Amino acid sequence: MDFRFGEDDETFRRTARAWLEEHPYQGSGAREWERELGRGGWIGIGWGTGAYGSRTATLIQQVVWAEEYARAGAPARTGHIGENLLAPTLLAHGSRAQQDRYLPAVARGDAIWCQGYSEPDAGSDLAGIRTAARRHGDTYRVTGQKIWTSLARDADHCFVLARTDPAARRHHGLSFLLVPMDQPGRIEVRPIRQMSGTAEFNEVFFDGARAAEIVGGEGNGWRVAMSLLALERGVSTLAQQIGFETELRRVIRLGVETGAVDDPVIRAGLVRLWAELRTMRWNALRTLGGAGDVGAPSVAKLLWGGWHRRLGELASGVRGATATVGPRPWRPDAYELDDLQRLFLFSRADTIYGGSDEIQRNIIAERVLGLPKEPR
């Protein structure tokens, strides 16, 4: 297979690179950066409409933009959930009125969204959710708890998978609801502090919160939710690999500086990670846009989750004993970590979040290989 990009794609790359060089991120804040991207037309380039002020790009050109964005060292996006998850879902399942109501703000960088799926007893087993939505006049009232909700403290809206039919079981009777987050007394957000000292995730409690709209019709939430989950493992995985490459180079550079690469075990580990990263890229390009390939997302998740975790472990090996020591160990109130220490701690979760390795293997076994389903 030819993994080279065409001339049009390389022209697009030069345009993207030039814009990023002319508009470097200067710590102006996450929301202002989103608006800067919106003014440049870089939000929604994969929507395929061009109707909301966005540039239009082919699938390969979306990959090019993601790669250039990562190479430029631009910050993690706060608007990616709205752009890459909500918007394609609305374009596939929402009404034209819903698209016109919500997508322009996302394209401008004015609206931040979060995703209300997982619950304390319904993470990988998403069909077991218990958050309820009851009809209240022309809308719904949502009551329940969500967990591991990224960006919930900053979000303007949340799309919530909730049970609208209490008599239905499992994946039946669910609906996909759009909920404004600015509802004092009705929505409470509690940060979840991790062992790295950061708090990217949150618990969200809904107490009769008003849902603005329902997408795809009442009771069709499972179909809409599964369509959205398929989007989580698309173009963004290639940009993710650019970030992985940057981290790997940092570990190699440290290994050279400290002499750790003279250890044959560490040297072999670095070579293995380098080769596996190249393989992941080729696999991602091979399966890009492969509609109906139910196993590809699970294979990709298994590959990068385990790879990143091993990178974190090897980074600690390269650091040696200093990996366990912070900059100021005599100050218990100064729990500071460097980039490689945070890499090690955060990557411990890579094989769990987004669908654990066990769940991914079950999907491959049952849906791809046709093996008997796990007994329940």
Coordinates of C-alpha atoms in Angstrom, one line a residue:
M1 CA 0.0 0.0 0.0
D2 CA 1.2 3.5 -0.8
F3 CA 1.3 5.6 2.3
R4 CA 2.5 8.8 0.6
F5 CA 0.3 11.9 0.5
G6 CA -0.6 13.5 -2.9
E7 CA 0.4 17.0 -4.1
D8 CA -2.9 18.5 -3.1
D9 CA -2.4 17.1 0.4
E10 CA 1.1 18.6 0.6
T11 CA -0.2 21.9 -0.6
F12 CA -2.7 21.8 2.2
R13 CA 0.1 20.9 4.6
R14 CA 2.1 24.0 3.6
T15 CA -1.0 26.1 4.2
A16 CA -1.7 24.6 7.6
R17 CA 2.0 24.9 8.6
A18 CA 2.2 28.5 7.5
W19 CA -1.0 29.5 9.4
L20 CA 0.3 27.8 12.6
E21 CA 3.6 29.6 12.3
E22 CA 1.8 32.9 11.8
H23 CA -0.6 32.3 14.7
P24 CA 1.5 30.6 17.4
Y25 CA -0.2 29.7 20.7
Q26 CA 1.1 32.3 23.3
G27 CA -0.7 31.1 26.4
S28 CA -3.7 33.3 25.8
G29 CA -6.1 30.8 27.3
A30 CA -8.0 27.7 26.1
R31 CA -11.1 29.6 25.0
E32 CA -9.3 32.4 23.2
W33 CA -7.2 29.8 21.3
E34 CA -10.4 28.0 20.2
R35 CA -11.7 31.3 18.9
E36 CA -8.4 31.9 17.1
L37 CA -8.8 28.6 15.4
G38 CA -12.4 29.4 14.6
R39 CA -11.4 32.7 13.0
G40 CA -8.9 30.8 10.8
G41 CA -11.6 28.4 9.7
W42 CA -9.8 25.4 11.2
I43 CA -12.7 24.1 13.3
G44 CA -15.0 21.7 11.5
I45 CA -12.8 21.0 8.5
G46 CA -14.1 17.4 8.5
W47 CA -17.8 18.2 8.6
G48 CA -17.9 18.3 4.8
T49 CA -20.4 21.2 4.6
G50 CA -18.4 24.4 4.6
A51 CA -21.6 26.1 5.7
Y52 CA -20.5 27.4 9.1
G53 CA -17.3 29.3 8.2
S54 CA -15.1 26.2 8.2
R55 CA -12.6 25.2 5.6
T56 CA -13.3 21.9 3.8
A57 CA -10.8 19.1 3.8
T58 CA -10.6 15.5 2.6
L59 CA -10.1 12.8 5.1
I60 CA -6.3 12.7 4.3
Q61 CA -6.1 16.5 4.7
Q62 CA -7.7 16.2 8.1
V63 CA -4.9 13.9 9.0
V64 CA -2.4 16.4 7.6
W65 CA -3.9 19.2 9.8
A66 CA -3.9 17.0 12.9
E67 CA -0.2 16.1 12.2
E68 CA 0.8 19.7 11.7
Y69 CA -1.1 20.9 14.7
A70 CA 0.7 18.3 16.9
R71 CA 4.1 19.1 15.3
A72 CA 3.6 22.8 16.1
G73 CA 3.3 22.0 19.8
A74 CA -0.1 23.6 19.9
P75 CA -2.1 22.9 23.1
A76 CA -4.6 20.2 23.7
R77 CA -8.0 21.2 22.3
T78 CA -10.8 22.1 24.7
G79 CA -13.3 22.2 21.8
H80 CA -12.5 18.7 20.4
I81 CA -15.5 17.0 21.9
G82 CA -17.9 19.5 20.3
E83 CA -16.0 19.5 16.9
N84 CA -15.2 15.8 16.6
L85 CA -17.9 14.0 18.5
L86 CA -21.1 16.2 18.8
A87 CA -21.0 17.8 15.4
P88 CA -20.7 14.6 13.3
T89 CA -23.4 13.1 15.4
L90 CA -25.7 16.0 14.8
L91 CA -24.9 15.9 11.1
A92 CA -25.8 12.2 11.0
H93 CA -28.8 12.1 13.4
G94 CA -29.9 15.6 14.2
S95 CA -32.4 17.9 12.5
R96 CA -31.3 20.7 10.3
A97 CA -32.7 23.1 13.0
Q98 CA -30.4 21.5 15.6
Q99 CA -27.4 21.7 13.3
D100 CA -28.0 25.4 12.6
R101 CA -28.5 26.0 16.3
Y102 CA -25.4 24.4 17.7
L103 CA -22.8 24.0 15.0
P104 CA -22.0 27.7 14.3
A105 CA -21.0 28.3 17.9
V106 CA -18.7 25.2 17.8
A107 CA -17.2 26.4 14.5
R108 CA -16.5 29.9 16.0
G109 CA -14.8 28.3 19.1
D110 CA -17.5 29.8 21.3
A111 CA -19.0 26.6 22.7
I112 CA -17.3 23.9 24.8
W113 CA -19.0 20.5 25.1
C114 CA -18.5 17.6 27.4
Q115 CA -19.7 14.0 27.2
G116 CA -22.1 12.5 29.8
Y117 CA -21.8 8.7 29.2
S118 CA -20.0 6.7 31.9
E119 CA -21.6 6.2 35.4
P120 CA -20.2 4.6 38.6
D121 CA -21.8 1.3 37.7
A122 CA -21.9 1.7 33.9
G123 CA -18.5 2.4 32.4
S124 CA -17.4 -0.2 30.0
D125 CA -20.9 -1.8 30.3
L126 CA -22.5 1.4 29.0
A127 CA -25.9 -0.2 28.5
G128 CA -26.3 -0.4 32.3
I129 CA -26.8 3.3 32.8
R130 CA -29.3 4.5 35.3
T131 CA -29.4 8.3 34.8
A132 CA -33.1 9.0 34.1
A133 CA -34.8 11.6 32.0
R134 CA -38.5 12.2 32.5
R135 CA -40.7 14.3 30.2
H136 CA -41.6 17.6 31.7
G137 CA -43.9 19.6 29.4
D138 CA -42.1 20.1 26.1
T139 CA -38.7 19.0 27.5
Y140 CA -37.0 16.5 29.8
R141 CA -35.7 16.6 33.4
V142 CA -32.5 14.7 34.0
T143 CA -31.6 13.1 37.3
G144 CA -28.5 11.0 38.0
Q145 CA -24.7 10.9 38.1
K146 CA -22.0 10.8 35.4
I147 CA -18.3 10.2 36.1
W148 CA -15.0 10.6 34.3
T149 CA -16.5 13.6 32.5
S150 CA -13.6 15.5 30.8
L151 CA -13.9 19.3 30.6
A152 CA -17.1 19.3 32.7
R153 CA -15.9 22.3 34.7
D154 CA -15.4 24.4 31.5
A155 CA -18.2 23.1 29.3
D156 CA -21.2 25.1 28.2
H157 CA -23.2 22.1 27.2
C158 CA -23.2 18.3 27.8
F159 CA -24.7 15.6 25.6
V160 CA -26.1 13.0 28.0
L161 CA -27.2 9.4 27.5
A162 CA -30.1 8.8 29.8
R163 CA -32.9 6.3 30.3
T164 CA -36.3 7.8 29.1
D165 CA -38.2 4.5 29.4
P166 CA -37.8 3.1 33.0
A167 CA -39.5 -0.2 32.0
A168 CA -37.0 -0.9 29.2
R169 CA -33.9 -3.0 29.9
R170 CA -30.3 -2.6 28.8
H171 CA -29.8 -0.7 25.6
H172 CA -33.5 -0.2 25.0
G173 CA -35.3 3.0 26.2
L174 CA -32.3 5.2 26.1
S175 CA -32.2 8.7 24.6
F176 CA -29.4 11.2 23.6
L177 CA -30.1 14.6 25.2
L178 CA -28.5 18.0 24.9
V179 CA -28.2 19.6 28.4
P180 CA -27.0 23.2 29.1
M181 CA -24.4 23.2 32.0
D182 CA -25.3 26.6 33.3
Q183 CA -28.1 25.5 35.7
P184 CA -27.2 26.5 39.2
G185 CA -28.7 24.1 41.8
R186 CA -29.6 21.6 39.1
I187 CA -26.0 20.5 38.0
E188 CA -23.0 20.0 40.3
V189 CA -19.5 19.3 39.0
R190 CA -16.9 17.8 41.3
P191 CA -13.3 17.4 40.1
I192 CA -11.6 14.0 40.5
R193 CA -8.0 14.5 41.7
Q194 CA -5.7 11.8 40.3
M195 CA -2.4 10.4 41.6
S196 CA -0.6 12.8 39.2
G197 CA -2.0 15.7 41.2
T198 CA -4.1 16.8 38.2
A199 CA -7.9 16.8 37.8
E200 CA -8.9 16.4 34.2
F201 CA -11.9 14.3 35.0
N202 CA -15.1 15.2 36.9
E203 CA -18.2 13.8 38.6
V204 CA -21.4 15.4 37.4
F205 CA -24.6 15.3 39.4
F206 CA -27.9 16.1 37.7
D207 CA -30.9 17.0 39.9
G208 CA -33.8 17.6 37.6
A209 CA -31.6 19.4 35.1
R210 CA -33.4 20.7 32.0
A211 CA -32.5 19.0 28.7
A212 CA -32.8 21.4 25.8
E213 CA -33.3 18.9 23.0
I214 CA -33.3 15.2 22.1
V215 CA -31.3 13.9 19.1
G216 CA -32.5 11.1 17.0
G217 CA -35.8 10.6 18.7
E218 CA -36.8 9.2 22.0
G219 CA -35.6 5.7 22.6
N220 CA -33.0 5.8 19.9
G221 CA -30.1 6.8 22.2
W222 CA -28.2 3.6 21.9
R223 CA -28.0 3.9 18.1
V224 CA -26.9 7.5 18.3
A225 CA -24.4 6.8 21.1
M226 CA -22.7 3.9 19.2
S227 CA -22.5 6.1 16.1
L228 CA -20.7 8.7 18.2
L229 CA -18.3 6.2 19.8
A230 CA -17.1 5.1 16.4
L231 CA -15.8 8.6 15.9
E232 CA -13.5 8.6 18.9
R233 CA -10.9 6.4 17.1
G234 CA -10.6 8.2 13.8
V235 CA -8.3 10.9 12.5
S236 CA -7.3 12.0 16.0
T237 CA -5.3 8.7 16.5
L238 CA -2.8 9.9 14.0
A239 CA -2.3 13.2 15.7
Q240 CA -2.0 11.3 19.0
Q241 CA 0.9 9.4 17.5
I242 CA 2.7 12.6 16.7
G243 CA 2.5 13.4 20.4
F244 CA 3.7 9.9 21.2
E245 CA 6.7 10.4 19.0
T246 CA 7.6 13.7 20.8
E247 CA 7.5 11.9 24.1
L248 CA 9.6 9.0 22.8
R249 CA 12.2 11.4 21.5
R250 CA 12.3 13.1 24.9
V251 CA 13.0 9.7 26.6
I252 CA 15.7 8.8 24.0
R253 CA 17.3 12.2 24.5
L254 CA 17.4 11.8 28.3
G255 CA 18.7 8.2 27.8
V256 CA 21.6 9.5 25.7
E257 CA 22.3 12.4 28.2
T258 CA 22.4 10.0 31.2
G259 CA 24.0 7.1 29.5
A260 CA 21.0 4.9 30.2
V261 CA 21.0 3.8 26.5
D262 CA 24.3 1.9 27.3
D263 CA 22.1 -0.6 29.1
P264 CA 21.1 -3.3 26.5
V265 CA 17.7 -3.9 28.0
I266 CA 16.8 -0.2 27.9
R267 CA 18.2 0.2 24.4
A268 CA 16.2 -2.8 23.2
G269 CA 13.1 -1.3 24.8
L270 CA 13.5 2.0 23.0
V271 CA 14.1 0.2 19.6
R272 CA 10.9 -1.8 20.2
L273 CA 8.8 1.2 21.0
W274 CA 10.2 3.0 17.9
A275 CA 9.3 0.1 15.6
E276 CA 5.8 -0.3 17.2
L277 CA 5.0 3.3 16.8
R278 CA 5.8 3.1 13.0
T279 CA 3.6 0.0 12.8
M280 CA 0.7 1.8 14.6
R281 CA 1.0 4.7 12.1
W282 CA 0.9 2.4 9.1
N283 CA -2.1 0.5 10.6
A284 CA -4.0 3.7 11.2
L285 CA -3.4 4.9 7.7
R286 CA -4.4 1.5 6.3
T287 CA -7.7 1.5 8.2
L288 CA -8.5 5.2 7.9
G289 CA -12.1 5.7 6.7
G290 CA -12.8 2.0 6.8
A291 CA -16.5 2.0 7.2
G292 CA -18.0 -1.1 8.8
D293 CA -14.7 -2.4 10.1
V294 CA -15.9 -3.0 13.7
G295 CA -12.7 -4.5 14.8
A296 CA -10.3 -1.7 13.7
P297 CA -11.1 0.7 16.6
S298 CA -10.6 -2.0 19.2
V299 CA -7.3 -3.2 17.6
A300 CA -6.1 0.5 17.6
K301 CA -7.0 1.0 21.2
L302 CA -5.2 -2.2 22.3
L303 CA -2.1 -1.1 20.3
W304 CA -1.7 2.4 21.6
G305 CA -3.0 1.8 25.1
G306 CA -0.3 -0.8 25.8
W307 CA 2.3 1.1 23.9
H308 CA 1.9 4.3 25.8
R309 CA 1.9 2.5 29.1
R310 CA 5.2 0.7 28.2
L311 CA 6.6 4.1 27.3
G312 CA 5.8 5.5 30.7
E313 CA 7.5 2.5 32.4
L314 CA 10.6 2.8 30.2
A315 CA 10.7 6.5 30.9
S316 CA 11.0 5.7 34.6
G317 CA 13.7 3.1 33.8
V318 CA 15.7 5.7 31.9
R319 CA 15.3 8.2 34.8
G320 CA 16.4 5.6 37.3
A321 CA 16.1 6.3 41.1
T322 CA 15.4 10.0 40.4
A323 CA 12.0 9.0 38.9
T324 CA 10.6 8.5 42.4
V325 CA 11.8 11.9 43.7
G326 CA 10.1 15.2 43.1
P327 CA 11.9 18.5 42.8
R328 CA 11.4 19.5 46.4
P329 CA 10.9 16.3 48.4
W330 CA 11.4 18.1 51.7
R331 CA 8.2 20.1 51.1
P332 CA 5.1 17.9 51.5
D333 CA 2.9 20.7 50.2
A334 CA 4.9 21.0 47.0
Y335 CA 3.9 17.9 45.1
E336 CA 5.4 18.8 41.8
L337 CA 6.1 16.3 38.9
D338 CA 8.1 16.7 35.7
D339 CA 6.8 15.7 32.3
L340 CA 8.2 12.1 32.4
Q341 CA 6.8 11.5 35.9
R342 CA 3.4 12.6 34.8
L343 CA 3.7 10.4 31.7
F344 CA 4.4 7.4 33.9
L345 CA 1.5 8.1 36.2
F346 CA -1.1 9.1 33.6
S347 CA -0.3 6.2 31.2
R348 CA -1.2 3.7 33.9
A349 CA -4.8 4.5 32.9
D350 CA -4.4 4.1 29.2
T351 CA -5.4 0.4 29.1
I352 CA -8.5 1.2 31.2
Y353 CA -10.2 4.4 30.0
G354 CA -12.0 4.6 26.7
G355 CA -12.9 0.9 27.0
S356 CA -10.6 -1.4 28.9
D357 CA -8.3 -3.9 27.2
E358 CA -10.6 -6.7 28.4
I359 CA -13.6 -5.1 26.7
Q360 CA -11.7 -4.5 23.5
R361 CA -10.6 -8.1 23.3
N362 CA -14.2 -9.2 23.9
I363 CA -15.4 -7.0 21.0
I364 CA -12.7 -8.5 18.7
A365 CA -13.5 -12.0 19.8
E366 CA -17.3 -11.8 19.5
R367 CA -17.9 -9.3 16.6
V368 CA -14.9 -10.0 14.4
L369 CA -13.8 -13.6 15.1
G370 CA -17.3 -14.9 15.8
L371 CA -16.4 -16.6 19.0
P372 CA -19.1 -17.5 21.6
K373 CA -20.2 -14.6 23.7
E374 CA -19.0 -14.3 27.3
P375 CA -21.5 -15.9 29.7
R376 CA -23.5 -13.4 31.7

